Amino acid sequence: MSTAFEIDADSIVEPGFYAATVQSVSRLSPNLVRVVFGGSSLRYYAGLDAPDECVTIHFPSSVEATLPPMTLVGGTWGYHDVATRPECRNYTVRTRDDSTVTVDFVLHETGVASSWARSVQPGHSVVLSRPRSWYCCPENTDWQVLVADQTGLPAVARALETRRPGLRTHVILEVLDGADVQELAVDSDVTVEWRIGTGNGLTPSVLPDAVASFDRPDGVGYLWFAGEARSSRLVRSHVRKQWGFTTRQCSVIGYWREKAEEWLASYRRYEAMALAGYRRALREGKTEAQAQEEFEALLERVGL
Ligand SMILES: Cc1cc2nc3c(=O)[nH]c(=O)nc-3n(C[C@H](O)[C@H](O)[C@H](O)COP(=O)(O)OP(=O)(O)OC[C@H]3O[C@@H](n4cnc5c(N)ncnc54)[C@H](O)[C@@H]3O)c2cc1C
């Protein structure tokens, strides 16, 4: 049975989905646009405390358009009709309050989300869903290193604002332009290293090398990484093999993928096998991080 449900940009949509109307758009820097979302539905948004809280944003087919109706299939609301299913992408919640959610979009050459952010205006609407997070710095950590390209800048900024007092923190951020450098919440326990003009789809990222040459302090450490997927694999491999970090001591997330279209075409051939391996690992009692490592290892073996 399938029931249509009209999305009213200013009302509550189905559980887990939040209609969001653009309240303001501002250009933060050459490659970043800040969008503040509002609307009565966001009063019910159940966010997460983690600094890398992210939401899936469902985009209409053009900025002015509204999203197609959601349907209820097998007891679950969603965009089940593949013919009209909207494109969706993951974005970090930079800040939020009782009725707004703020997101910083990187502007890159092509892409549904980037193009939307380039031309969006107040009054346009999207739907948010699935708040999730990965940052999980264990209580007994003495120091952490936060590493990201421009896509991870919102999460790093939030991590510094919510940092446990006394937690020594080193930050490595790679941005395209000197003007993309932001003022961050730092004190004497925080050091920040900006890498300017590399990575971010322009050149190979310097982040894997920066992690490899990071002079680790004594004590128990934690690493959080967000950036291009291939760089994330190099970083994960380094901290697991060279630093001897356990999966609990690192959260390494590929936020986007260079030449995503080409990669996806090849991935389709191995998707079923890779996902089956991931689910098997979870059934065997492995953690999500361990299952993810096995998934990545399989893709690496087939050249992806
Ligand atoms: C948990 C999580 C949180 C994220 N938070 C943020 C955030 O706060 N801000 C943010 O801007 N992004 C964030 N991202 C990354 C964002 O989801 C991706 O960059 C996404 O692919 C952009 O979608 P698109 O439709 O613009 O481009 P796509 O349609 O996905 O890709 C189109 C083309 O652009 C390229 N491309 C995609 N992203 C980039 C990029 N960043 N730089 C250069 N080339 C790119 C692809 O290789 C592809 O060739 C996050 C990702 C995750 C997983």
PDB file of C-alpha atoms in Angstrom, residues 260-275 299 304:
ATOM      1  CA  ALA A 260      32.824  10.321  -8.129  1.00  0.00           C
ATOM      2  CA  GLU A 261      30.999   9.434 -11.361  1.00  0.00           C
ATOM      3  CA  GLU A 262      33.835   7.196 -12.665  1.00  0.00           C
ATOM      4  CA  TRP A 263      34.273   5.541  -9.280  1.00  0.00           C
ATOM      5  CA  LEU A 264      30.542   4.857  -8.957  1.00  0.00           C
ATOM      6  CA  ALA A 265      30.385   3.168 -12.351  1.00  0.00           C
ATOM      7  CA  SER A 266      33.086   0.676 -11.240  1.00  0.00           C
ATOM      8  CA  TYR A 267      31.700   0.338  -7.705  1.00  0.00           C
ATOM      9  CA  ARG A 268      28.335  -0.902  -9.025  1.00  0.00           C
ATOM     10  CA  ARG A 269      30.075  -4.134 -10.100  1.00  0.00           C
ATOM     11  CA  TYR A 270      31.285  -4.890  -6.563  1.00  0.00           C
ATOM     12  CA  GLU A 271      28.566  -3.229  -4.491  1.00  0.00           C
ATOM     13  CA  ALA A 272      26.563  -6.356  -3.630  1.00  0.00           C
ATOM     14  CA  MET A 273      29.683  -8.292  -2.600  1.00  0.00           C
ATOM     15  CA  ALA A 274      31.086  -5.404  -0.543  1.00  0.00           C
ATOM     16  CA  LEU A 275      27.794  -4.776   1.258  1.00  0.00           C
ATOM     17  CA  LEU A 299      37.269  -2.213  -2.375  1.00  0.00           C
ATOM     18  CA  LEU A 304      38.559   0.956  -6.031  1.00  0.00           C
TER      19      LEU A 304
END
